[in-house]
PDB file of C-alpha atoms in Angstrom:
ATOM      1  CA  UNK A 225       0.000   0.000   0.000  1.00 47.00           C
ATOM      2  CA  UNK A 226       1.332   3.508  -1.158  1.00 50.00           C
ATOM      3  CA  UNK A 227       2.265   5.904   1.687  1.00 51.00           C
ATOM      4  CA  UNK A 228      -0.648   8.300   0.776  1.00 49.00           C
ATOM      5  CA  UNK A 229      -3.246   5.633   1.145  1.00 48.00           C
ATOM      6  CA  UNK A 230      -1.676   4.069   4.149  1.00 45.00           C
ATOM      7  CA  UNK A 231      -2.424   7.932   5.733  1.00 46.00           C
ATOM      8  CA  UNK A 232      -5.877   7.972   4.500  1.00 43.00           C
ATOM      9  CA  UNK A 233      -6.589   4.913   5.781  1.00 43.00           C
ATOM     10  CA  UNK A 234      -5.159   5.426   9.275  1.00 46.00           C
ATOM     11  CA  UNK A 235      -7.643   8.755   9.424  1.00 46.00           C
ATOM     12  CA  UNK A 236     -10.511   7.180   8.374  1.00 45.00           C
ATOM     13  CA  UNK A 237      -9.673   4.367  10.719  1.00 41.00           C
ATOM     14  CA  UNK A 238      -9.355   7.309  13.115  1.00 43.00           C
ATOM     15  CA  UNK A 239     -12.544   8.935  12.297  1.00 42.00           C
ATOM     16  CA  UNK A 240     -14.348   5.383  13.073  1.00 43.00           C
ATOM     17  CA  UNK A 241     -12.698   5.177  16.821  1.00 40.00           C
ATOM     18  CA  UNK A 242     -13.401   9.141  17.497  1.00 39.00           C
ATOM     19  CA  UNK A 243     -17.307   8.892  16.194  1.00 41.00           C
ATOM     20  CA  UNK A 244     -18.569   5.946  18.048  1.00 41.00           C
ATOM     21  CA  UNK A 245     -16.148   6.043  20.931  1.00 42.00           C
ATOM     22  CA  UNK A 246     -14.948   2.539  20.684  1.00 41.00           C
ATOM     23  CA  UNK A 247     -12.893  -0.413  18.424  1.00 42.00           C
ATOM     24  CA  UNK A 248     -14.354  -0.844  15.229  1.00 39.00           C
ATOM     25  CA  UNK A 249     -13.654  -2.908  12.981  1.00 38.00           C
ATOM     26  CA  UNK A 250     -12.595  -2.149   8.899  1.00 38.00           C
ATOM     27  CA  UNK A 251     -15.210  -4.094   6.641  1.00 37.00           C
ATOM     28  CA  UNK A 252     -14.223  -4.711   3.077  1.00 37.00           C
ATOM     29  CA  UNK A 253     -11.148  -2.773   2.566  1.00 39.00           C
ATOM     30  CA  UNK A 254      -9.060  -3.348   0.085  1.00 41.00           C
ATOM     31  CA  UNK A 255      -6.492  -1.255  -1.686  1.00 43.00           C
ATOM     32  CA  UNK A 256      -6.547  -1.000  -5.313  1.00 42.00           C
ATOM     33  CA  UNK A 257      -4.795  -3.501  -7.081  1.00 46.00           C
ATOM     34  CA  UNK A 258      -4.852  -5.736  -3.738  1.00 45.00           C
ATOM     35  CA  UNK A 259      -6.699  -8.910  -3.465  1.00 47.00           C
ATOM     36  CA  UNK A 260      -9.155  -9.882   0.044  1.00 45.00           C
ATOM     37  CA  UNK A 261      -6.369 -11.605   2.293  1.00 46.00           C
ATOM     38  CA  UNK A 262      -3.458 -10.035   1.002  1.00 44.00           C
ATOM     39  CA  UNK A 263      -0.866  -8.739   3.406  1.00 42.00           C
ATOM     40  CA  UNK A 264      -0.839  -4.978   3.973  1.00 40.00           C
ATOM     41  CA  UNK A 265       2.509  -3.522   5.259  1.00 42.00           C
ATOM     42  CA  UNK A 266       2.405  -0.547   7.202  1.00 40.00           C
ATOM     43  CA  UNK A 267       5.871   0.884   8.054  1.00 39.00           C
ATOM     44  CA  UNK A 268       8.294  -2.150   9.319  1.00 37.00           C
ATOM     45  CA  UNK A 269       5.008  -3.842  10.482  1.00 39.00           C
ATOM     46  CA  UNK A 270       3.381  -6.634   8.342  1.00 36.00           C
ATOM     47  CA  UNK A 271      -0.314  -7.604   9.130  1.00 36.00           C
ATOM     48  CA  UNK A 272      -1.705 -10.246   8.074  1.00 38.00           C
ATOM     49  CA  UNK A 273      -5.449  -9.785   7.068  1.00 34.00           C
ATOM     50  CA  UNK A 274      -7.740 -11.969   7.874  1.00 34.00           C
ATOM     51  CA  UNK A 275     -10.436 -12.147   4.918  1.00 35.00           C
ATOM     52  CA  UNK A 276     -11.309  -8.265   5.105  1.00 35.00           C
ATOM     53  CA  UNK A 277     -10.586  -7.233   8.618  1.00 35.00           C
ATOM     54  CA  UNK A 278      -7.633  -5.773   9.416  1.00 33.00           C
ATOM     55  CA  UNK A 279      -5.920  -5.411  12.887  1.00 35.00           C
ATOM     56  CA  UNK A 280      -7.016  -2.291  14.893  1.00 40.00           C
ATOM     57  CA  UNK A 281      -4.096  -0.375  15.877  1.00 38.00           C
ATOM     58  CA  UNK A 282      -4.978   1.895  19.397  1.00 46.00           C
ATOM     59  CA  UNK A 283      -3.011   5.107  18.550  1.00 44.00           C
ATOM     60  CA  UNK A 284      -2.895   5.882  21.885  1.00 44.00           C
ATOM     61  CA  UNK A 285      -1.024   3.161  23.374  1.00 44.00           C
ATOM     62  CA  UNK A 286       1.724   3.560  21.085  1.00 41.00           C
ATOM     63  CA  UNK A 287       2.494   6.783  22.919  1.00 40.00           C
ATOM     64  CA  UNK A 288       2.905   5.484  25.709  1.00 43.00           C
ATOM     65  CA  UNK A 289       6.366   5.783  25.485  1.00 50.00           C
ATOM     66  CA  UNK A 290       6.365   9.566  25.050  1.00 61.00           C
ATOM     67  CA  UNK A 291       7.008  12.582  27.207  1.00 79.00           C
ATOM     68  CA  UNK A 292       4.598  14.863  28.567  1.00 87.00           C
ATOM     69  CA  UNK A 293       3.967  17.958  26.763  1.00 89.00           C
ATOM     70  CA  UNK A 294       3.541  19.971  29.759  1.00 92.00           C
ATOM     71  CA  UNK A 295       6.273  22.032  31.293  1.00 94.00           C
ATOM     72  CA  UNK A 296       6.505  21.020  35.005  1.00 95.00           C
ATOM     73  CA  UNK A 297       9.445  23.528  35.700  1.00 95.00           C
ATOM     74  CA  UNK A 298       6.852  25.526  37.969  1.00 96.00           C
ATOM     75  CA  UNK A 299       5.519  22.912  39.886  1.00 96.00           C
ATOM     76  CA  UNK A 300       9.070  21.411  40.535  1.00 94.00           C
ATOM     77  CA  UNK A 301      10.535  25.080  41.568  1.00 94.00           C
ATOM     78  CA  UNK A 302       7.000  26.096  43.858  1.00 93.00           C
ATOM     79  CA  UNK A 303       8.401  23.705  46.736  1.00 92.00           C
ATOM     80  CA  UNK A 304       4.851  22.760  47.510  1.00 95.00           C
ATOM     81  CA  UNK A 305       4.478  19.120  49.003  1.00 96.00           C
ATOM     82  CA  UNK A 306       3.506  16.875  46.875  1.00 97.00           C
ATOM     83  CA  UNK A 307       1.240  13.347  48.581  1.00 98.00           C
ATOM     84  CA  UNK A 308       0.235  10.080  47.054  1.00 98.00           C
ATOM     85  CA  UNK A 309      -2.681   8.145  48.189  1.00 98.00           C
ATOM     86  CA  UNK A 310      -2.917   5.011  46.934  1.00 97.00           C
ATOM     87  CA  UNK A 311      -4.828   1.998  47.918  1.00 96.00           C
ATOM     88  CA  UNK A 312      -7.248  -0.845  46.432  1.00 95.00           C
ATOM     89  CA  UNK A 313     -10.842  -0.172  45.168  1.00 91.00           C
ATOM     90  CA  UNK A 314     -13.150   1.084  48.127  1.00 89.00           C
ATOM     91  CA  UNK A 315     -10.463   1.616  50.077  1.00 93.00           C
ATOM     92  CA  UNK A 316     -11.509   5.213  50.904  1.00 93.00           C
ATOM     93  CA  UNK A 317      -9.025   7.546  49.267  1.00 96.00           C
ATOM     94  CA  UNK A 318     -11.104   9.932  47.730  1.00 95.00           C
ATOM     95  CA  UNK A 319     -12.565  10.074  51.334  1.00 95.00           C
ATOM     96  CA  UNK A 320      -9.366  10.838  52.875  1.00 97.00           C
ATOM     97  CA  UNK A 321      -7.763  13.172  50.130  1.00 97.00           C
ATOM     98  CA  UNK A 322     -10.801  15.397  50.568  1.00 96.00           C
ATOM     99  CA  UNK A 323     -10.603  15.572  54.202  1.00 97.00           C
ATOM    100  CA  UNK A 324      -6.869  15.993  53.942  1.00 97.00           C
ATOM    101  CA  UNK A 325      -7.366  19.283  51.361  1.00 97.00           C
ATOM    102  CA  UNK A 326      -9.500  20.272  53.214  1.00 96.00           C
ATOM    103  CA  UNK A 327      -7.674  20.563  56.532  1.00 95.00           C
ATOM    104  CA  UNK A 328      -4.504  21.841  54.903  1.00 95.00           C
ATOM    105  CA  UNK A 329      -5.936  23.674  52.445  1.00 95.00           C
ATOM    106  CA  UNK A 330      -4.410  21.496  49.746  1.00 97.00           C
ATOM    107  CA  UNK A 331      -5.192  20.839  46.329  1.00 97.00           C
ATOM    108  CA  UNK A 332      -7.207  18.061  46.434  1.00 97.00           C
ATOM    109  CA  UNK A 333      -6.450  15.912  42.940  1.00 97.00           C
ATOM    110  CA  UNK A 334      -8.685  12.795  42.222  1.00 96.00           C
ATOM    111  CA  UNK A 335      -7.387  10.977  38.824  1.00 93.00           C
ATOM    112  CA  UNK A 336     -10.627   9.130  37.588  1.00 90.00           C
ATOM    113  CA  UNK A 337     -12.532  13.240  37.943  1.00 93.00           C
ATOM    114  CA  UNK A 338      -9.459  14.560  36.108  1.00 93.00           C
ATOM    115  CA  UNK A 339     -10.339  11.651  33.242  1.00 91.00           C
ATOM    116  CA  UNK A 340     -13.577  11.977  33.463  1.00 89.00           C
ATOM    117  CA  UNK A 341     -13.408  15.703  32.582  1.00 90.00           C
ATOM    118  CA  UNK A 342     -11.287  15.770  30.117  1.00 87.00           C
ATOM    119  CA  UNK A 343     -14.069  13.290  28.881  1.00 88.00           C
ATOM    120  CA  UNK A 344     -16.632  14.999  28.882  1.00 87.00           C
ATOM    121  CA  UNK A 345     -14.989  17.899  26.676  1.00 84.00           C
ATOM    122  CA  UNK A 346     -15.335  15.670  23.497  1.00 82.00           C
ATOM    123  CA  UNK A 347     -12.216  15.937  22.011  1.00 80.00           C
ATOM    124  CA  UNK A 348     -10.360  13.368  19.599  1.00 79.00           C
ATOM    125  CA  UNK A 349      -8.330  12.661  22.824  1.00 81.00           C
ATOM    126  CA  UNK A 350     -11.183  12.357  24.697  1.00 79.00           C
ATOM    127  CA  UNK A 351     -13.056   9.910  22.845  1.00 81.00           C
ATOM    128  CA  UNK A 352     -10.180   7.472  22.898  1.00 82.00           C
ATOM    129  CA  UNK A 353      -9.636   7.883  26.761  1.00 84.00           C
ATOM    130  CA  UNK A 354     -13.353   6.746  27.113  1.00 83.00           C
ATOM    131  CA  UNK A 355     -12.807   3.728  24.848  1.00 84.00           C
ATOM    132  CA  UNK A 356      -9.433   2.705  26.958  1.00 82.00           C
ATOM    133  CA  UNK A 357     -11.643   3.606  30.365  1.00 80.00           C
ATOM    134  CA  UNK A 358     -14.338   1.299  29.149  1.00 77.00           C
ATOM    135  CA  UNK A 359     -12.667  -1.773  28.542  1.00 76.00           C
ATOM    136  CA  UNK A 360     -10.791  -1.079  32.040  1.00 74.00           C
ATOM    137  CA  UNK A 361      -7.141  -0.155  30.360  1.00 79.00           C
ATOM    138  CA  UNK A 362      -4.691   2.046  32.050  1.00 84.00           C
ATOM    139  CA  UNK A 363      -4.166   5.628  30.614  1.00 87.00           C
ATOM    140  CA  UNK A 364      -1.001   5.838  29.180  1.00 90.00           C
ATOM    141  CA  UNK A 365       1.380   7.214  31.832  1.00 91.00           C
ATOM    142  CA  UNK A 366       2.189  10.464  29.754  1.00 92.00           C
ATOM    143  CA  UNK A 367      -1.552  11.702  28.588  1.00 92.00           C
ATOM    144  CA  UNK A 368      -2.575  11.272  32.925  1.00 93.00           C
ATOM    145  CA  UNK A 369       0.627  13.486  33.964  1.00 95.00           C
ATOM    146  CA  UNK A 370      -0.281  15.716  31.021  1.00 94.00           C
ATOM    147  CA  UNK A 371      -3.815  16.506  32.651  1.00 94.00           C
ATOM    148  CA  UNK A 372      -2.569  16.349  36.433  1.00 96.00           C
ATOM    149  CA  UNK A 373       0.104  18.457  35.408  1.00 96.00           C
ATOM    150  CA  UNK A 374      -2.505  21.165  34.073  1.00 96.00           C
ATOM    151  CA  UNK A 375      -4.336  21.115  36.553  1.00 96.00           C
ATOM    152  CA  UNK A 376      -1.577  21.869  39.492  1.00 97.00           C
ATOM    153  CA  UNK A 377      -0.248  24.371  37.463  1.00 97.00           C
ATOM    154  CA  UNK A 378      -4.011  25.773  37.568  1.00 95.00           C
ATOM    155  CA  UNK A 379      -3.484  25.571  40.829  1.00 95.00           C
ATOM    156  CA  UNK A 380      -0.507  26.405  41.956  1.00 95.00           C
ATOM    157  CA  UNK A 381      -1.037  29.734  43.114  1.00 93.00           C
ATOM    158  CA  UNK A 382      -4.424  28.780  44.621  1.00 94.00           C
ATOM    159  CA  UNK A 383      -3.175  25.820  47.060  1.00 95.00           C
ATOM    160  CA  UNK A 384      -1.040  25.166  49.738  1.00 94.00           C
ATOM    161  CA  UNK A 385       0.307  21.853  47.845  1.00 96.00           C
ATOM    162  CA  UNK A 386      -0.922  18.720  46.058  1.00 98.00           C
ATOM    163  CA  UNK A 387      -2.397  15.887  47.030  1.00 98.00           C
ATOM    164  CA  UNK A 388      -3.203  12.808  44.498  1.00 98.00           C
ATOM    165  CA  UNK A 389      -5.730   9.952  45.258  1.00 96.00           C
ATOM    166  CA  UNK A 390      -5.560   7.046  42.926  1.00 91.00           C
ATOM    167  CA  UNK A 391      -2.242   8.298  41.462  1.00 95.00           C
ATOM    168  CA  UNK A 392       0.178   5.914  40.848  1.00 96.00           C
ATOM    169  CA  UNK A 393      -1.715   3.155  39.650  1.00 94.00           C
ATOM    170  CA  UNK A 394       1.332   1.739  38.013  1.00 94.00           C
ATOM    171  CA  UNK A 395       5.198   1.378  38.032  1.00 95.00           C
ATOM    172  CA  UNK A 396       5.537   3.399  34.924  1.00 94.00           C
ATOM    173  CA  UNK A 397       3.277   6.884  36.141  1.00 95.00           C
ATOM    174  CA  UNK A 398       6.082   6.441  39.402  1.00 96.00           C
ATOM    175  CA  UNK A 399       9.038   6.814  37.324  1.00 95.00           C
ATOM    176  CA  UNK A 400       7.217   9.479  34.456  1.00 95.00           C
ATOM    177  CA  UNK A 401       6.407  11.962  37.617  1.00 96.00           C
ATOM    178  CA  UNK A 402       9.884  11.469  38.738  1.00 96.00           C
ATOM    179  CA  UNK A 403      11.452  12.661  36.135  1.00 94.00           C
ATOM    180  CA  UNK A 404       9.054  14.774  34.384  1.00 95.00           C
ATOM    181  CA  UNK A 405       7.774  16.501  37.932  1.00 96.00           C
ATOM    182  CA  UNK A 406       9.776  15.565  41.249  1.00 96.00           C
ATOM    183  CA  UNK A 407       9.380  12.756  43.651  1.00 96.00           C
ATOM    184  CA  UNK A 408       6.575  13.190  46.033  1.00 97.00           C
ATOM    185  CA  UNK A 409       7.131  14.052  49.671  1.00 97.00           C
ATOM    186  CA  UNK A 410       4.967  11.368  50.829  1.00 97.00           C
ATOM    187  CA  UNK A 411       3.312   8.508  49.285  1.00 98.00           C
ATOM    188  CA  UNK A 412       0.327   6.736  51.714  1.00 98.00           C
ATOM    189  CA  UNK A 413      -0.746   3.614  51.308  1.00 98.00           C
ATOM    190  CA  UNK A 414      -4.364   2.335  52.726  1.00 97.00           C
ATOM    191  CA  UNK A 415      -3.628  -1.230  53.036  1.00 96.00           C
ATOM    192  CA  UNK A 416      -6.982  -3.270  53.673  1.00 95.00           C
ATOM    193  CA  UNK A 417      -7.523  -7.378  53.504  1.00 95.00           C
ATOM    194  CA  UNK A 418      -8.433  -8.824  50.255  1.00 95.00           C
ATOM    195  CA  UNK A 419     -11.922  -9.751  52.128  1.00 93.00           C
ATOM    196  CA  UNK A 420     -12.473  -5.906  53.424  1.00 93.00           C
ATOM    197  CA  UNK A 421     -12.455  -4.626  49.885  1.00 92.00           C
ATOM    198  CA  UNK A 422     -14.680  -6.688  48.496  1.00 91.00           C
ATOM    199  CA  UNK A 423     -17.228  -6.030  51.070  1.00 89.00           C
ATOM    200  CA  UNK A 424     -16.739  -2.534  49.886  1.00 88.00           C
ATOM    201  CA  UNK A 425     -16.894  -2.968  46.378  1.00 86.00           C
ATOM    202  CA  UNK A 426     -19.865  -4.948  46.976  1.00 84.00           C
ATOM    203  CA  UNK A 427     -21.486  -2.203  49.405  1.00 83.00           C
ATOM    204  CA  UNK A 428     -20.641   0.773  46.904  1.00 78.00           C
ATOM    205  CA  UNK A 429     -22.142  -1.143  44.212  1.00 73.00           C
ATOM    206  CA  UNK A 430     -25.132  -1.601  46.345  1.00 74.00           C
ATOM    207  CA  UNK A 431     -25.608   2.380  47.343  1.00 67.00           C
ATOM    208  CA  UNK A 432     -24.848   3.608  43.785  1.00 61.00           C
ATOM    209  CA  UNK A 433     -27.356   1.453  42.137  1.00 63.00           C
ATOM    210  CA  UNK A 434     -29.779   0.115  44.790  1.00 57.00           C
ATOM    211  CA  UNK A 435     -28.338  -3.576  44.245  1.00 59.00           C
ATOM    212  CA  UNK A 436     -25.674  -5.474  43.735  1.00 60.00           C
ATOM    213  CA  UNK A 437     -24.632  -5.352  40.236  1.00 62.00           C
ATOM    214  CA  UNK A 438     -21.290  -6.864  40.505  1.00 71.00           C
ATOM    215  CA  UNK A 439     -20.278 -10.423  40.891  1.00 80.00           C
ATOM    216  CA  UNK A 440     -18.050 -12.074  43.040  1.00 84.00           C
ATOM    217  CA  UNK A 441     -15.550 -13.493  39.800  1.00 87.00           C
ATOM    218  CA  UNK A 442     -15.476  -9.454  38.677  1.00 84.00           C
ATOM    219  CA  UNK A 443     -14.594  -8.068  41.883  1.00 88.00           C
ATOM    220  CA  UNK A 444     -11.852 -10.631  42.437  1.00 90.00           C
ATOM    221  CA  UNK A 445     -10.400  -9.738  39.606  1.00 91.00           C
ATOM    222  CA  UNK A 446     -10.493  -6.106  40.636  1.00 90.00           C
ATOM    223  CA  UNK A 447      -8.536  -7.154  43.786  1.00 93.00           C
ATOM    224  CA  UNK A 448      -6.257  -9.911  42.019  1.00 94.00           C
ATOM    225  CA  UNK A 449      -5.143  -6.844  39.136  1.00 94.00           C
ATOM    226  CA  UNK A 450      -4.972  -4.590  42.096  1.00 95.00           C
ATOM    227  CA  UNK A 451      -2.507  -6.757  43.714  1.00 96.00           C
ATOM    228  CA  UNK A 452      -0.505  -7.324  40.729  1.00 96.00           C
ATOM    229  CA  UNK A 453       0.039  -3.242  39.598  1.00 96.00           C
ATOM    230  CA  UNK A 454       0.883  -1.930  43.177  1.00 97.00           C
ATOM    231  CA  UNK A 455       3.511  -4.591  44.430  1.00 96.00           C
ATOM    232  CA  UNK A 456       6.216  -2.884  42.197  1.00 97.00           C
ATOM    233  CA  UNK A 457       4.775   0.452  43.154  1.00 97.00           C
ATOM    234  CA  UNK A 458       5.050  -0.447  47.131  1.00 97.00           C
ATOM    235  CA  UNK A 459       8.905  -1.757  46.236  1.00 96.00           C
ATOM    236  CA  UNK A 460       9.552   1.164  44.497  1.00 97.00           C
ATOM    237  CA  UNK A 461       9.058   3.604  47.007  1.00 97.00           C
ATOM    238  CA  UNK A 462       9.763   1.667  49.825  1.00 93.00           C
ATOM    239  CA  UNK A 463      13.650   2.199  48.861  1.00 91.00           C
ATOM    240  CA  UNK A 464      13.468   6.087  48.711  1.00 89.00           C
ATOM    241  CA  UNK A 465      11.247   5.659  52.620  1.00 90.00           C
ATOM    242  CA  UNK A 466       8.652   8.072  50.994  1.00 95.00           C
ATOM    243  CA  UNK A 467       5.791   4.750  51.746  1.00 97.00           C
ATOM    244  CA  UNK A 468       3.772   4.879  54.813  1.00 97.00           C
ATOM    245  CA  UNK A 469       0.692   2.041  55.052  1.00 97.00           C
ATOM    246  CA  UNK A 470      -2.265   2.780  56.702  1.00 97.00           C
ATOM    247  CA  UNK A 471      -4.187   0.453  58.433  1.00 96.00           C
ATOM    248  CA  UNK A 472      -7.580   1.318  56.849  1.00 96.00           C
ATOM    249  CA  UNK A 473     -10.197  -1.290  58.403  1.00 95.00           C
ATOM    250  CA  UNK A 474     -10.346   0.829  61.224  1.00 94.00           C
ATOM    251  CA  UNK A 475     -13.222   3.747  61.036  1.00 93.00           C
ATOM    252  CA  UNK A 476     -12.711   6.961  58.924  1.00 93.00           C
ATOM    253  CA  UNK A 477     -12.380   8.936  61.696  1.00 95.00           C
ATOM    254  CA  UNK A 478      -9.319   7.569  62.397  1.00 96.00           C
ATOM    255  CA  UNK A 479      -7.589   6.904  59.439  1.00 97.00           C
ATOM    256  CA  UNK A 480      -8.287  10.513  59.287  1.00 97.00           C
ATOM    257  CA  UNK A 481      -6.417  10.693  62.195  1.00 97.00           C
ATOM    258  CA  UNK A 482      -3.813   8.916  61.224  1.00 97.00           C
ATOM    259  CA  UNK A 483      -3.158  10.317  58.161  1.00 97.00           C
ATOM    260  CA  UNK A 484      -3.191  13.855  59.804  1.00 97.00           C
ATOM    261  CA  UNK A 485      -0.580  12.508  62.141  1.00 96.00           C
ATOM    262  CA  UNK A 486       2.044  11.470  59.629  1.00 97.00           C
ATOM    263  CA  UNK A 487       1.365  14.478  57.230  1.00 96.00           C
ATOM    264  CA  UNK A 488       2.232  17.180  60.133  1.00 94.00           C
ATOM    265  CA  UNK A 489       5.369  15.052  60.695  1.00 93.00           C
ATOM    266  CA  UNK A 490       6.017  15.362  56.733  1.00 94.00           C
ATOM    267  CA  UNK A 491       4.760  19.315  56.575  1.00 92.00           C
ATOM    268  CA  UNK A 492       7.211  20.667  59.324  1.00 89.00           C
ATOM    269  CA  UNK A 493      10.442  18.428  58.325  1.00 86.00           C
ATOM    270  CA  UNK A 494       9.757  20.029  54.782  1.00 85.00           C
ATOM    271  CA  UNK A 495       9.633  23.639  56.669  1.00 75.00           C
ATOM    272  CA  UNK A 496      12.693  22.846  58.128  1.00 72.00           C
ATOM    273  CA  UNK A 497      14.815  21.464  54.884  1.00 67.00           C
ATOM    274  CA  UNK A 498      13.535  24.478  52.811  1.00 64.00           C
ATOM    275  CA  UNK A 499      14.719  27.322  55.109  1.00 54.00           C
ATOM    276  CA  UNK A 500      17.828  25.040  55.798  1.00 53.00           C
ATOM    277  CA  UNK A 501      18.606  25.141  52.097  1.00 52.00           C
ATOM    278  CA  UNK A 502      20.923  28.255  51.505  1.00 45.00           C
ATOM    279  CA  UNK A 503      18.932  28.320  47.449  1.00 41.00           C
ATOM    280  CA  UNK A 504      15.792  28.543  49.294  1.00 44.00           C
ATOM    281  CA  UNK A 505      16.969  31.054  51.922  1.00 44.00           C
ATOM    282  CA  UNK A 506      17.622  33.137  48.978  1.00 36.00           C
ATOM    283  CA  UNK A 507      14.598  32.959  47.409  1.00 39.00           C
ATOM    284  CA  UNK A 508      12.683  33.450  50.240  1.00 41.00           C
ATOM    285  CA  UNK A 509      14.613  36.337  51.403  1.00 43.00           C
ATOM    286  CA  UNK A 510      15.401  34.876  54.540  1.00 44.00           C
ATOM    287  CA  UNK A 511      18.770  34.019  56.517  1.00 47.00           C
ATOM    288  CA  UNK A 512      19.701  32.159  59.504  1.00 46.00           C
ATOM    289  CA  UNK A 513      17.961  34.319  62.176  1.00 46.00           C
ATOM    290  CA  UNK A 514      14.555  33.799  60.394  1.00 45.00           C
ATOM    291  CA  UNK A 515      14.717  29.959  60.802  1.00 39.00           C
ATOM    292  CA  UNK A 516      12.363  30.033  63.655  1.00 41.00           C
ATOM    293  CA  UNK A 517       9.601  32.492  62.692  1.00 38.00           C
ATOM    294  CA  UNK A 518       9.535  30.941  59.177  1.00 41.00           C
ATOM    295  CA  UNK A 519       8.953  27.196  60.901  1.00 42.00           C
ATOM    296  CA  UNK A 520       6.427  28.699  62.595  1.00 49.00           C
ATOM    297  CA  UNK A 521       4.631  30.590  60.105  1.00 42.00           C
ATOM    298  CA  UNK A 522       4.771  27.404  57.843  1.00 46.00           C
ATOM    299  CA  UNK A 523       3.489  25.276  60.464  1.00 51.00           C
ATOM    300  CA  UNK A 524       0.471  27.672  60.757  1.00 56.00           C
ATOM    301  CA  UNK A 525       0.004  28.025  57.237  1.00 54.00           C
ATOM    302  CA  UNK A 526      -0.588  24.066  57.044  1.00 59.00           C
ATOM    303  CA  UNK A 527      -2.460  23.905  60.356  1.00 60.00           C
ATOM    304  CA  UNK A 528      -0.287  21.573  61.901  1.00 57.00           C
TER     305      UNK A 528
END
C-alpha cells in the first residue's frame, strides 16, 4: 500500500474510533490492485489480514512511550508538598484526600474526575480515553501526567500543595512523575484485607445502584489486578522511605487521624529542609535568624 493511502486509511480508521467512541472494525477494505487476504505492510510492520478485517491499531497506546507535553518547571521550583494516596478499590481515598485538602488547604487531585473531565470535553483525545476507560485499560502514563500536570499548574497559586488519590496506579506513572515533575514528599498507602475490599466494592455497588450489580468473579479480579500493579509500586518507594501504610479497616475517623498525624510530621520536616537550604533562603529572602519564625509561620500556614 502507497504511503498516501496508508495515511488515508489510518484517518478514516481514526474517524471510526473518534465517532462511536470505541474499536471498530474495517469491513471490506481493500487497496486498489490488492486482493481480500493479502498482506498490507504498514511501516516495518506486516499484518496479516484476515479475509477483510484488518488489525485495529490503538493510537494511543503507542504513545505510551512519550514525554509529557507539559512544562513542570513551575511545579518542581513552587516547593509545595507533593502526597500520594494510593490503595485498592473502596479503600476510601477519595474520602481521605478530601478531608486531607480540606484541613490543609491542599489541592485536592482525584485521577478518575481529572479523566472523566477531560471526557466529557469531546475531544479526539477524549473519545479514545473513554474507549481505553471502558474496557478497564490504564491511561497511558504520559496523557494522565499531562492533565494532572494542568491542573496543578491551575493551581498552583491557589493551594497550599498537592495531594493525588488514585495516582500511581502503576510502576511506569512512578518513574514518568519522577522525572518529568519531582518525587513526592509522601506517598500513603491504605492497606486493607483482600476480604475488606470486596465487602466494599460490593457495598458501593449496592448504594450507587440500589443492588448489587457486581459479581463475586469481577470483583476478584479487581482485587487480584490490584494486587498485581501496586507490588512494584510499594517496592519502588519503599527504597526512597517516601511509603507509609495505613491500616484502613479501622473507622474513617481515624484513618483521618492517622493520616493527619504522619502528614504534620512530613509538613514541618519540609519547613525545616527548605529554610535550611541556603537556594531557598535566597529565594525566600530569609537568613539564619529567620529559621524560627519561618517554621512557625509554615506550620500555621498548614495547620499543623
Amino acid at each position: 500500500m502507497c504511503d498516501i493511502r496508508k495515511r488515508i486509511f489510518e484517518q478514516e480508521f481514526l474517524h471510526c474510533i473518534i465517532a462511536t467512541g470505541r474499536a471498530v472494525k474495517c469491513i471490506s477494505f481493500v487497496g486498489v490492485g490488492e486482493k481480500c487476504g493479502s498482506k498490507i505492510e504498514r511501516g516495518s510492520e506486516t499484518i496479516g489480514s484476515m479475509g477483510n478485517c484488518i488489525k485495529a491499531i490503538n493510537p494511543m497506546i503507542q504513545t505510551q512511550q512519550a514525554k509529557i507535553s507539559v512544562d513542570c518547571t513551575a511545579i518542581r521550583d513552587s516547593g509545595l508538598p507533593i502526597i500520594f494516596v494510593i490503595g485498592g478499590p473502596g479503600v476510601g481515598k477519595r474520602t481521605l484526600c478530601n478531608q486531607v485538602a480540606e484541613k490543609y488547604g491542599l489541592d485536592g487531585i482525584i485521577t478518575t474526575d481529572v479523566l472523566r473531565e477531560d471526557v466529557a470535553k469531546r475531544s479526539e483525545r477524549s473519545f479514545m480515553l473513554a474507549r481505553l476507560m471502558s474496557q478497564g485499560q490504564l491511561v497511558p502514563a504520559n496523557v494522565l501526567l499531562d492533565l494532572i500536570a494542568v491542573r496543578m499548574l491551575n493551581q498552583l497559586t491557589e493551594k497550599k500543595g498537592f495531594i493525588l488519590s488514585g495516582f500511581p496506579r502503576e510502576k511506569q506513572q512512578c518513574v514518568l512523575f519522577d522525572r518529568e515533575v519531582r518525587p513526592p514528599d509522601l506517598v500513603l498507602f491504605l492497606d486493607v484485607r483482600n476480604s475488606v475490599l470486596s465487602d466494599r466494592i460490593m457495598a458501593r455497588s449496592v448504594q450507587a445502584t440500589e443492588r448489587l450489580s457486581v459479581n463475586f468473579e469481577y470483583i476478584k479480579s479487581r482485587i487480584k489486578e490490584f494486587r498485581r500493579r501496586n507490588k512494584p509500586i510499594i517496592k519502588y518507594y519503599k527504597k526512597s522511605s517516601l511509603l507509609k501504610t495505613i491500616d484502613a479497616e479501622h473507622e474513617a475517623i481515624e484513618v483521618l487521624e492517622s493520616a493527619c498525624n504522619i502528614i504534620g510530621e512530613v509538613l514541618s520536616n519540609l519547613s525545616e529542609s527548605q529554610v535550611s537550604n541556603p537556594l531557598t533562603n535566597r529565594a525566600l529572602g530569609t537568613n539564619n535568624n529567620d529559621h524560627r519564625f519561618h517554621i512557625e509561620y509554615v506550620l500555621q500556614v498548614y495547620n499543623v
